Short mmCIF file of C-alpha atoms and ligand atoms in Angstrom, two decimals:
data_model
loop_
_atom_site.label_atom_id
_atom_site.label_comp_id
_atom_site.label_asym_id
_atom_site.label_seq_id
_atom_site.Cartn_x
_atom_site.Cartn_y
_atom_site.Cartn_z
CA MET A 1 -132.51 74.68 0.96
CA ASN A 2 -134.28 74.28 -2.34
CA LYS A 3 -136.95 76.82 -3.22
CA PRO A 4 -140.37 75.22 -3.75
CA ILE A 5 -141.03 74.72 -7.44
CA LYS A 6 -143.63 77.22 -8.59
CA ARG A 7 -145.42 76.28 -11.76
CA SER A 8 -149.07 77.13 -11.89
CA TRP A 9 -149.63 77.24 -15.64
CA ALA A 10 -148.15 76.23 -18.95
CA GLU A 11 -149.14 76.88 -22.54
CA PRO A 12 -152.13 74.69 -23.56
CA TYR A 13 -150.68 74.24 -27.05
CA LYS A 14 -147.56 73.11 -28.83
CA ILE A 15 -145.74 74.85 -31.67
CA LYS A 16 -146.28 73.66 -35.24
CA MET A 17 -144.62 76.45 -37.21
CA VAL A 18 -142.12 79.15 -36.31
CA GLU A 19 -141.33 82.59 -37.70
CA LEU A 20 -137.66 83.52 -37.71
CA ILE A 21 -136.71 86.84 -36.17
CA LYS A 22 -133.53 88.83 -36.50
CA MET A 23 -131.17 90.20 -33.90
CA THR A 24 -129.69 93.60 -34.76
CA SER A 25 -126.51 95.35 -33.65
CA PRO A 26 -126.50 98.48 -31.46
CA ALA A 27 -125.30 100.52 -34.48
CA GLU A 28 -128.17 99.22 -36.64
CA ARG A 29 -130.65 100.07 -33.93
CA ARG A 30 -129.22 103.57 -33.48
CA LYS A 31 -129.69 104.24 -37.20
CA ALA A 32 -133.19 102.73 -37.23
CA LEU A 33 -134.22 104.91 -34.27
CA GLN A 34 -132.93 108.07 -35.93
CA GLU A 35 -134.78 107.25 -39.12
CA ALA A 36 -137.95 106.62 -37.12
CA GLY A 37 -137.79 109.98 -35.33
CA TYR A 38 -137.47 108.08 -32.02
CA ASN A 39 -141.06 106.90 -32.39
CA THR A 40 -141.34 103.12 -32.06
CA PHE A 41 -144.46 103.21 -34.30
CA LEU A 42 -142.23 104.33 -37.17
CA LEU A 43 -139.69 101.51 -36.85
CA LYS A 44 -139.71 98.83 -39.51
CA SER A 45 -140.78 95.49 -38.11
CA ALA A 46 -137.76 93.90 -39.79
CA ASP A 47 -135.55 95.90 -37.40
CA VAL A 48 -137.38 94.63 -34.31
CA TYR A 49 -136.32 91.59 -32.30
CA ILE A 50 -139.19 91.14 -29.82
CA ASP A 51 -142.26 93.16 -30.76
CA LEU A 52 -144.31 94.37 -27.81
CA LEU A 53 -145.74 97.40 -29.57
CA THR A 54 -149.22 96.01 -29.24
CA ASP A 55 -151.28 92.89 -28.66
CA SER A 56 -153.52 94.02 -31.51
CA GLY A 57 -153.61 91.76 -34.53
CA THR A 58 -150.30 90.22 -33.46
CA SER A 59 -151.53 86.99 -31.91
CA ALA A 60 -150.82 83.53 -33.32
CA MET A 61 -153.84 81.79 -34.80
CA SER A 62 -154.43 78.11 -34.08
CA ASP A 63 -154.37 75.31 -36.64
CA ARG A 64 -158.17 75.31 -36.41
CA GLN A 65 -158.36 78.99 -37.24
CA TRP A 66 -156.04 78.49 -40.21
CA ALA A 67 -158.17 75.58 -41.35
CA GLY A 68 -161.20 77.86 -41.01
CA MET A 69 -159.53 80.35 -43.37
CA MET A 70 -159.85 77.69 -46.07
CA LEU A 71 -163.59 77.61 -45.48
CA GLY A 72 -163.94 81.26 -46.44
CA ASP A 73 -167.12 81.88 -48.38
CA GLU A 74 -166.23 84.99 -50.36
CA ALA A 75 -169.72 85.77 -51.57
CA TYR A 76 -170.39 89.51 -51.56
CA ALA A 77 -173.69 88.99 -49.73
CA GLY A 78 -174.82 86.47 -47.16
CA SER A 79 -171.51 84.63 -46.66
CA ARG A 80 -171.94 81.51 -44.57
CA ASN A 81 -169.05 82.67 -42.38
CA PHE A 82 -171.12 85.70 -41.36
CA TYR A 83 -173.91 83.45 -40.09
CA HIS A 84 -171.40 81.34 -38.20
CA LEU A 85 -169.93 84.45 -36.59
CA GLU A 86 -173.39 85.75 -35.72
CA GLU A 87 -174.22 82.47 -34.01
CA VAL A 88 -170.95 82.52 -32.01
CA VAL A 89 -171.41 86.13 -30.91
CA LYS A 90 -174.91 85.27 -29.67
CA ASP A 91 -173.72 82.11 -27.94
CA VAL A 92 -170.56 83.47 -26.27
CA TYR A 93 -171.47 87.10 -25.62
CA GLY A 94 -175.26 87.05 -25.75
CA TYR A 95 -175.71 90.12 -27.97
CA LYS A 96 -178.65 89.84 -30.36
CA TYR A 97 -177.58 91.70 -33.48
CA LEU A 98 -174.19 91.77 -35.16
CA ILE A 99 -172.55 94.17 -37.60
CA PRO A 100 -169.03 93.10 -38.63
CA THR A 101 -166.46 95.86 -39.14
CA HIS A 102 -162.88 95.88 -40.36
CA GLN A 103 -161.64 96.49 -36.79
CA GLY A 104 -162.68 98.13 -33.52
CA ARG A 105 -162.57 101.73 -34.62
CA GLY A 106 -164.89 100.98 -37.54
CA ALA A 107 -167.51 99.95 -34.97
CA GLU A 108 -166.72 103.01 -32.82
CA ASN A 109 -167.27 105.29 -35.78
CA ILE A 110 -170.68 103.85 -36.62
CA LEU A 111 -171.89 103.66 -33.03
CA SER A 112 -170.74 107.22 -32.22
CA LYS A 113 -172.44 108.62 -35.33
CA ILE A 114 -175.72 106.90 -34.43
CA LEU A 115 -175.93 107.57 -30.71
CA ILE A 116 -174.10 110.88 -30.12
CA LYS A 117 -175.56 114.33 -30.82
CA LYS A 118 -173.61 117.58 -30.71
CA GLY A 119 -173.14 118.71 -27.11
CA ASP A 120 -173.64 115.25 -25.61
CA ILE A 121 -171.52 113.98 -22.73
CA ILE A 122 -170.07 110.46 -22.77
CA PRO A 123 -168.85 109.26 -19.38
CA GLY A 124 -166.39 106.39 -19.42
CA ASN A 125 -163.90 104.41 -17.34
CA MET A 126 -160.83 106.16 -18.73
CA TYR A 127 -160.45 107.23 -22.32
CA PHE A 128 -159.12 105.12 -25.13
CA THR A 129 -157.48 107.01 -28.00
CA THR A 130 -159.67 105.97 -30.96
CA THR A 131 -162.85 105.62 -28.88
CA ARG A 132 -162.63 109.16 -27.53
CA LEU A 133 -161.72 110.60 -30.91
CA HIS A 134 -164.81 109.11 -32.54
CA GLN A 135 -166.96 110.41 -29.68
CA GLU A 136 -165.47 113.88 -30.21
CA LEU A 137 -165.78 113.77 -33.99
CA ALA A 138 -169.49 112.96 -33.51
CA GLY A 139 -169.85 116.16 -31.43
CA GLY A 140 -169.64 114.63 -27.95
CA LYS A 141 -167.37 115.25 -25.01
CA PHE A 142 -165.76 112.41 -23.06
CA GLU A 143 -165.75 112.63 -19.26
CA ASP A 144 -163.60 110.30 -17.19
CA VAL A 145 -165.56 108.60 -14.38
CA ILE A 146 -163.09 105.87 -13.45
CA ILE A 147 -162.23 105.53 -9.75
CA ASP A 148 -159.26 107.64 -8.57
CA GLU A 149 -157.17 104.55 -7.83
CA ALA A 150 -156.87 103.94 -11.60
CA HIS A 151 -154.72 107.04 -11.96
CA ASP A 152 -152.31 105.90 -9.27
CA SER A 153 -149.77 103.40 -10.55
CA GLU A 154 -148.95 102.33 -6.97
CA SER A 155 -152.48 101.51 -5.84
CA GLU A 156 -152.97 97.73 -5.53
CA TYR A 157 -156.76 97.97 -5.65
CA PRO A 158 -157.93 94.77 -7.39
CA PHE A 159 -160.52 96.40 -9.67
CA LYS A 160 -158.95 99.63 -10.88
CA GLY A 161 -161.24 99.59 -13.91
CA ASN A 162 -164.31 100.33 -11.75
CA ILE A 163 -166.59 103.25 -12.44
CA ASP A 164 -167.08 105.80 -9.67
CA LEU A 165 -170.86 106.02 -9.55
CA GLU A 166 -170.70 109.28 -7.60
CA LYS A 167 -168.71 110.89 -10.40
CA LEU A 168 -171.28 109.55 -12.86
CA ASP A 169 -174.17 110.83 -10.76
CA LYS A 170 -172.60 114.30 -10.62
CA LEU A 171 -172.49 114.39 -14.43
CA VAL A 172 -176.10 113.22 -14.68
CA LYS A 173 -177.20 115.91 -12.20
CA LYS A 174 -175.17 118.60 -13.97
CA HIS A 175 -176.12 117.87 -17.58
CA GLY A 176 -179.32 115.80 -17.30
CA ALA A 177 -179.66 112.17 -18.38
CA GLU A 178 -180.95 113.23 -21.82
CA LYS A 179 -177.50 114.66 -22.62
CA ILE A 180 -175.85 111.32 -21.87
CA PRO A 181 -176.48 108.84 -24.71
CA TYR A 182 -174.54 106.06 -23.03
CA VAL A 183 -171.82 105.18 -20.57
CA SER A 184 -168.71 104.00 -22.39
CA MET A 185 -167.62 101.06 -20.27
CA ALA A 186 -164.46 99.13 -21.10
CA THR A 187 -163.47 95.79 -19.65
CA SER A 188 -159.68 95.44 -18.98
CA VAL A 189 -159.09 99.19 -19.13
CA ASN A 190 -156.22 99.58 -21.56
CA MET A 191 -154.86 102.99 -20.60
CA ALA A 192 -154.98 102.16 -16.89
CA GLY A 193 -152.71 99.17 -17.48
CA GLY A 194 -155.19 96.45 -18.44
CA GLN A 195 -157.12 96.82 -15.17
CA PRO A 196 -160.41 94.97 -14.65
CA ILE A 197 -163.86 96.16 -13.67
CA SER A 198 -165.65 94.05 -11.06
CA MET A 199 -168.97 92.28 -11.60
CA GLN A 200 -170.40 94.08 -8.58
CA ASN A 201 -169.53 97.45 -10.10
CA LEU A 202 -171.17 96.40 -13.36
CA LYS A 203 -174.32 95.33 -11.53
CA ASP A 204 -174.42 98.66 -9.71
CA LEU A 205 -173.84 100.51 -12.97
CA ARG A 206 -176.68 98.60 -14.63
CA LYS A 207 -179.03 99.46 -11.79
CA TYR A 208 -178.11 103.13 -11.88
CA THR A 209 -178.29 103.52 -15.66
CA LYS A 210 -181.60 101.65 -15.85
CA LYS A 211 -183.09 104.10 -13.38
CA HIS A 212 -181.96 107.03 -15.53
CA GLY A 213 -182.66 105.51 -18.93
CA ILE A 214 -179.00 105.58 -20.02
CA ARG A 215 -177.44 102.86 -22.17
CA VAL A 216 -174.21 101.05 -21.31
CA ILE A 217 -171.98 100.40 -24.30
CA HIS A 218 -169.24 97.89 -23.68
CA ASP A 219 -165.77 98.16 -25.20
CA MET A 220 -165.26 94.40 -25.06
CA THR A 221 -161.87 94.28 -26.74
CA ARG A 222 -160.30 92.37 -23.80
CA VAL A 223 -163.36 91.01 -22.02
CA ALA A 224 -161.96 87.49 -21.47
CA GLU A 225 -158.91 88.86 -19.66
CA ASN A 226 -161.22 90.89 -17.43
CA ALA A 227 -163.26 87.74 -16.76
CA TYR A 228 -160.09 85.98 -15.61
CA PHE A 229 -159.45 88.60 -12.92
CA ILE A 230 -163.08 88.35 -11.76
CA GLN A 231 -162.66 84.57 -11.50
CA GLN A 232 -159.44 84.97 -9.51
CA ARG A 233 -160.38 87.91 -7.29
CA GLU A 234 -164.12 88.37 -6.88
CA LYS A 235 -166.17 86.53 -4.30
CA GLY A 236 -168.55 84.00 -5.79
CA TYR A 237 -166.76 83.55 -9.14
CA ALA A 238 -163.94 81.10 -8.38
CA ASP A 239 -166.00 78.14 -9.60
CA LYS A 240 -167.46 79.79 -12.68
CA THR A 241 -165.93 79.30 -16.11
CA ILE A 242 -164.50 82.18 -18.13
CA LYS A 243 -167.27 81.63 -20.65
CA GLU A 244 -169.95 82.01 -17.97
CA ILE A 245 -168.33 85.14 -16.56
CA VAL A 246 -167.93 86.73 -20.00
CA LYS A 247 -171.60 86.18 -20.75
CA GLU A 248 -172.66 87.64 -17.43
CA ILE A 249 -170.53 90.76 -18.02
CA CYS A 250 -172.17 91.31 -21.40
CA SER A 251 -175.64 90.79 -19.92
CA TYR A 252 -175.34 94.06 -17.96
CA THR A 253 -174.76 96.09 -21.12
CA ASP A 254 -176.84 97.14 -24.12
CA GLY A 255 -174.29 96.72 -26.85
CA ALA A 256 -170.60 96.50 -27.60
CA THR A 257 -167.79 97.53 -29.86
CA MET A 258 -165.13 94.90 -30.37
CA SER A 259 -161.63 94.94 -31.73
CA ALA A 260 -161.33 91.21 -32.38
CA LYS A 261 -157.61 91.75 -33.02
CA LYS A 262 -157.00 91.33 -29.27
CA ASP A 263 -159.00 88.82 -27.21
CA ALA A 264 -160.47 87.05 -30.23
CA LEU A 265 -157.09 85.94 -31.58
CA VAL A 266 -157.31 87.23 -35.15
CA ASN A 267 -155.03 89.44 -37.19
CA ILE A 268 -157.86 91.64 -38.44
CA GLY A 269 -161.53 92.14 -37.63
CA GLY A 270 -164.05 93.64 -35.27
CA PHE A 271 -167.75 94.22 -34.82
CA LEU A 272 -170.56 96.20 -33.36
CA ALA A 273 -173.14 94.16 -31.47
CA VAL A 274 -176.37 95.53 -30.01
CA ASN A 275 -179.57 94.35 -28.39
CA ASP A 276 -181.71 97.23 -29.60
CA TRP A 277 -183.40 96.67 -32.97
CA ASP A 278 -183.58 100.40 -33.82
CA VAL A 279 -179.87 100.92 -33.27
CA PHE A 280 -179.15 97.78 -35.26
CA GLU A 281 -181.26 98.94 -38.17
CA GLU A 282 -179.46 102.26 -38.35
CA ALA A 283 -176.05 100.63 -37.97
CA ARG A 284 -176.83 98.08 -40.65
CA ASN A 285 -177.59 100.92 -42.98
CA MET A 286 -174.57 103.00 -42.04
CA VAL A 287 -172.06 100.16 -42.30
CA VAL A 288 -172.56 100.06 -46.07
CA VAL A 289 -171.30 103.66 -46.25
CA TYR A 290 -168.12 103.17 -44.24
CA GLU A 291 -167.17 99.49 -44.21
CA GLY A 292 -169.04 97.30 -46.69
CA LEU A 293 -172.22 95.27 -46.88
CA HIS A 294 -173.69 94.33 -43.48
CA THR A 295 -172.76 90.67 -43.91
CA TYR A 296 -169.03 91.37 -44.28
CA GLY A 297 -168.30 94.89 -42.96
CA GLY A 298 -164.87 95.23 -44.58
CA LEU A 299 -163.77 91.67 -43.88
CA ALA A 300 -163.19 88.68 -46.11
CA GLY A 301 -165.35 85.62 -45.41
CA ARG A 302 -162.22 83.80 -44.21
CA ASP A 303 -161.52 86.58 -41.68
CA MET A 304 -165.00 86.14 -40.19
CA GLU A 305 -164.48 82.37 -39.97
CA ALA A 306 -161.14 82.80 -38.17
CA MET A 307 -162.83 85.24 -35.80
CA ALA A 308 -165.72 82.89 -35.05
CA ILE A 309 -163.28 80.12 -34.14
CA GLY A 310 -160.97 82.53 -32.26
CA ILE A 311 -163.81 83.78 -30.06
CA GLY A 312 -164.48 80.22 -28.97
CA GLU A 313 -160.82 79.65 -28.11
CA SER A 314 -160.50 83.01 -26.34
CA VAL A 315 -162.89 82.01 -23.55
CA GLY A 316 -161.14 78.73 -22.75
CA ASP A 317 -160.05 78.59 -19.11
CA ASP A 318 -156.65 77.06 -19.89
CA HIS A 319 -155.99 79.58 -22.64
CA ILE A 320 -156.65 82.63 -20.53
CA LYS A 321 -154.77 81.29 -17.51
CA ALA A 322 -151.64 80.80 -19.62
CA ARG A 323 -152.09 84.11 -21.42
CA VAL A 324 -152.39 86.21 -18.28
CA GLY A 325 -149.91 83.90 -16.51
CA GLN A 326 -147.21 84.87 -19.00
CA VAL A 327 -147.90 88.58 -18.47
CA ILE A 328 -147.68 88.10 -14.69
CA TYR A 329 -144.42 86.16 -15.09
CA LEU A 330 -142.86 89.12 -16.91
CA GLY A 331 -144.26 91.61 -14.40
CA GLU A 332 -142.87 89.71 -11.44
CA LYS A 333 -139.42 89.64 -13.07
CA MET A 334 -139.57 93.39 -13.55
CA ILE A 335 -140.53 93.87 -9.91
CA GLU A 336 -137.59 91.65 -8.85
CA TYR A 337 -135.27 93.97 -10.77
CA GLY A 338 -136.76 97.00 -9.00
CA VAL A 339 -138.36 98.38 -12.17
CA PRO A 340 -141.42 100.53 -11.26
CA ILE A 341 -144.53 99.10 -12.92
CA VAL A 342 -148.27 99.63 -12.65
CA LYS A 343 -149.76 97.38 -10.02
CA PRO A 344 -151.56 95.08 -9.84
CA ILE A 345 -150.18 93.51 -13.02
CA GLY A 346 -152.81 93.80 -15.77
CA GLY A 347 -154.07 91.40 -18.39
CA HIS A 348 -152.38 92.29 -21.66
CA GLY A 349 -149.03 93.76 -20.76
CA ILE A 350 -146.67 95.37 -18.32
CA PHE A 351 -146.86 99.12 -17.96
CA VAL A 352 -143.63 100.68 -16.74
CA ASP A 353 -144.08 103.94 -14.83
CA ALA A 354 -141.80 106.33 -16.70
CA LYS A 355 -142.28 109.16 -14.19
CA GLN A 356 -140.71 106.97 -11.52
CA PHE A 357 -138.18 105.38 -13.86
CA LEU A 358 -136.92 108.77 -15.14
CA PRO A 359 -137.91 111.24 -12.40
CA HIS A 360 -135.41 113.81 -13.69
CA ILE A 361 -137.21 114.16 -17.06
CA PRO A 362 -140.26 116.49 -16.93
CA GLN A 363 -143.44 115.29 -18.64
CA ASP A 364 -143.11 117.84 -21.46
CA MET A 365 -139.82 116.18 -22.40
CA TYR A 366 -141.63 112.88 -22.94
CA PRO A 367 -140.15 110.46 -20.40
CA ALA A 368 -142.21 107.50 -21.64
CA GLN A 369 -141.42 108.15 -25.31
CA THR A 370 -137.74 108.46 -24.33
CA LEU A 371 -137.78 105.24 -22.36
CA ALA A 372 -139.39 103.27 -25.19
CA ALA A 373 -136.59 104.47 -27.49
CA GLU A 374 -133.91 103.54 -24.94
CA ILE A 375 -135.25 100.00 -24.51
CA TYR A 376 -135.28 99.48 -28.27
CA GLN A 377 -131.71 100.79 -28.43
CA ASP A 378 -130.64 98.35 -25.73
CA SER A 379 -132.08 95.11 -27.09
CA GLY A 380 -134.32 95.58 -30.12
CA VAL A 381 -137.42 95.12 -27.93
CA ARG A 382 -140.17 97.39 -29.23
CA THR A 383 -142.60 98.90 -26.71
CA MET A 384 -144.83 101.97 -26.91
CA GLU A 385 -145.56 105.23 -25.17
CA ARG A 386 -148.80 105.58 -23.23
CA GLY A 387 -148.49 109.00 -21.68
CA ILE A 388 -148.62 112.61 -22.73
CA VAL A 389 -148.01 111.92 -26.42
CA SER A 390 -150.84 109.34 -26.60
CA ALA A 391 -153.16 111.64 -24.65
CA GLY A 392 -152.96 114.30 -27.39
CA ARG A 393 -154.60 117.72 -27.29
CA LYS A 394 -157.99 119.01 -26.17
CA ALA A 395 -160.36 120.73 -28.61
CA ASN A 396 -158.87 124.11 -27.51
CA GLY A 397 -155.35 122.99 -28.40
CA ASP A 398 -154.03 122.49 -24.86
CA ASN A 399 -152.22 119.23 -24.15
CA TYR A 400 -154.01 116.65 -22.05
CA CYS A 401 -151.56 115.94 -19.21
CA PRO A 402 -152.38 112.46 -17.95
CA LYS A 403 -151.25 111.44 -14.48
CA LEU A 404 -150.02 108.16 -15.89
CA GLU A 405 -146.88 108.40 -18.02
CA LEU A 406 -146.29 104.81 -19.04
CA VAL A 407 -144.39 102.58 -21.40
CA ARG A 408 -146.46 99.60 -22.45
CA PHE A 409 -144.88 96.20 -22.95
CA THR A 410 -147.83 94.52 -24.66
CA ILE A 411 -147.68 90.76 -24.96
CA PRO A 412 -149.09 89.20 -28.15
CA ARG A 413 -151.10 86.04 -27.44
CA ARG A 414 -149.46 82.65 -28.01
CA VAL A 415 -146.41 84.19 -29.74
CA TYR A 416 -143.41 84.51 -27.43
CA THR A 417 -141.79 82.13 -24.96
CA GLN A 418 -140.70 82.42 -21.37
CA ALA A 419 -137.10 82.93 -22.53
CA HIS A 420 -138.27 85.97 -24.49
CA MET A 421 -139.87 87.28 -21.29
CA ASP A 422 -136.51 86.90 -19.54
CA VAL A 423 -134.71 88.83 -22.30
CA ILE A 424 -137.26 91.65 -22.04
CA ALA A 425 -136.95 91.95 -18.27
CA GLU A 426 -133.14 91.82 -18.40
CA SER A 427 -132.99 94.56 -21.03
CA THR A 428 -135.31 96.79 -19.02
CA ALA A 429 -133.16 96.19 -15.93
CA ARG A 430 -130.03 97.23 -17.86
CA VAL A 431 -131.66 100.49 -18.95
CA PHE A 432 -132.83 100.99 -15.36
CA GLU A 433 -129.23 100.73 -14.14
CA ARG A 434 -128.13 103.60 -16.37
CA ARG A 435 -131.33 105.65 -16.02
CA GLU A 436 -129.64 108.73 -14.57
CA LYS A 437 -127.70 109.30 -17.79
CA ILE A 438 -130.84 109.34 -19.96
CA LYS A 439 -132.02 112.72 -21.28
CA GLY A 440 -135.47 113.68 -22.60
CA MET A 441 -136.66 114.57 -26.09
CA LYS A 442 -138.51 117.29 -27.97
CA MET A 443 -141.28 116.79 -30.51
CA ILE A 444 -140.33 118.06 -33.95
CA TYR A 445 -143.38 116.91 -35.93
CA GLU A 446 -146.94 116.58 -34.66
CA PRO A 447 -149.82 115.28 -36.78
CA LYS A 448 -153.33 116.54 -36.08
CA TYR A 449 -155.06 113.27 -35.14
CA LEU A 450 -153.78 110.48 -32.86
CA ARG A 451 -150.34 112.03 -32.86
CA PHE A 452 -148.59 109.15 -31.09
CA PHE A 453 -148.75 107.06 -34.25
CA GLN A 454 -146.73 109.43 -36.43
CA ALA A 455 -145.07 112.14 -34.30
CA ARG A 456 -141.28 112.57 -34.62
CA PHE A 457 -138.80 113.45 -31.90
CA GLU A 458 -135.22 114.55 -31.39
CA LYS A 459 -132.94 113.83 -28.46
CA ILE A 460 -132.17 116.81 -26.22
CA LYS A 461 -128.41 117.29 -26.20
N1 F0G B 501 -160.70 99.86 -27.73
C1 F0G B 501 -159.61 99.44 -27.07
C2 F0G B 501 -159.69 99.23 -25.59
C3 F0G B 501 -158.42 99.20 -27.77
O1 F0G B 501 -157.35 98.77 -27.09
C4 F0G B 501 -158.39 99.41 -29.16
C5 F0G B 501 -157.16 99.22 -29.90
C6 F0G B 501 -159.54 99.85 -29.81
C7 F0G B 501 -160.68 100.05 -29.06
C8 F0G B 501 -159.57 100.12 -31.28
O2 F0G B 501 -159.56 98.95 -31.98
O3 F0G B 501 -157.38 99.04 -33.23
O4 F0G B 501 -159.18 97.41 -33.83
O5 F0G B 501 -159.45 99.81 -34.33
N2 F0G B 501 -156.04 99.14 -29.35
C9 F0G B 501 -154.77 98.88 -29.98
C10 F0G B 501 -153.70 98.92 -28.93
C11 F0G B 501 -154.47 99.72 -31.16
O6 F0G B 501 -152.54 98.80 -29.31
O7 F0G B 501 -154.01 99.03 -27.74
P1 F0G B 501 -158.84 98.79 -33.42
#
């Protein structure tokens, strides 16, 4: 009997230009890995076949975005592209005031410096590397208030990005609301596997924080992907458009930091957006110190134009359905091969559970880092570690030991085909078959900040 044909989405675009990529031999990859200290961040892109290191800045722009690049107004002050971007941010996200920045962390730096005082506590739904570091550098301490399910790769809870309001309330009772400048709320929680927060949870959070006079700052890097899961899973949202859902999400928050290199389909760019005039005024002043004048914030006029157009495309229903559909396609293949992955499948990539994949390698021998190196060795597919190396060290020097020890297969938007997804799943399955022979690694060089980017490793003999 024939299986029913399952085809629920296809790319809402066709390909106008291609970029050639190179296949390498196992010997070439072995040498490249050695030279990179077994850290996939240190590989040269030319040695990579399919690049799943990140979905950040790696998406394909549309013909309209490229056409927009030609409309760049490179005036130092008051570029017309800035005003276009400002209008789009207001229209799509609803935030009143905009400060462009060179990328997300530029916005995090400015916001943290303005809102955080020494000794402050910043609760959030799981840390993100750069976000937490800027909070710490500003004198604050991050406290994780995500629901417990988020730390369990097996839990199929549909909104693993939700905030546990009891955990938040405990912090407020312990430290007092005046010590909490804002709740750091991310949509599509990256480190949890691209897991969404529900609209109901956001509404409850808004109600609670309003009562206590605490701001909600939104890390909206992947807000459209979160909106897709709300549309698919949450009661009352099936008939709403992604654009409507995105705007509603933003309406429960006071401001946002954005890395436009993800959702917004550009290769560089970001912004800080706020509703509060006082915060805006301070940010507008500070951006000239760290980024550039407040009407360009480290970006060229053409970058702002591409971003304005990309934001519009990013909230298209067909776009997001195909984008997340491709991620789900890869995840389902992995599951078919028996590869342990974080469930439910998230919005921007597949997160392989390295603790389950390599149960014989203890966490201090870097199972996820090891697995990322093994997958590159097998097929030239580049992934990245999201486990103990990414988590880094606490202020007192101890390692953070996250429950989740993951390898992230991040899918760039509009870049790879279904055949590429098949190659990726097949390679992972091959490594899975020989998993028992894989040994761990030791770290031989550790930089002080964000060590995962530049650390070096050696194989344990
Ligand atoms: N917030 C989230 C949730 C992110 O995923 C990132 C970047 C940032 C903030 C910082 O933005 O890179 O533009 O400065 N994430 C990339 C990644 C690096 O690969 O996940 P940025």
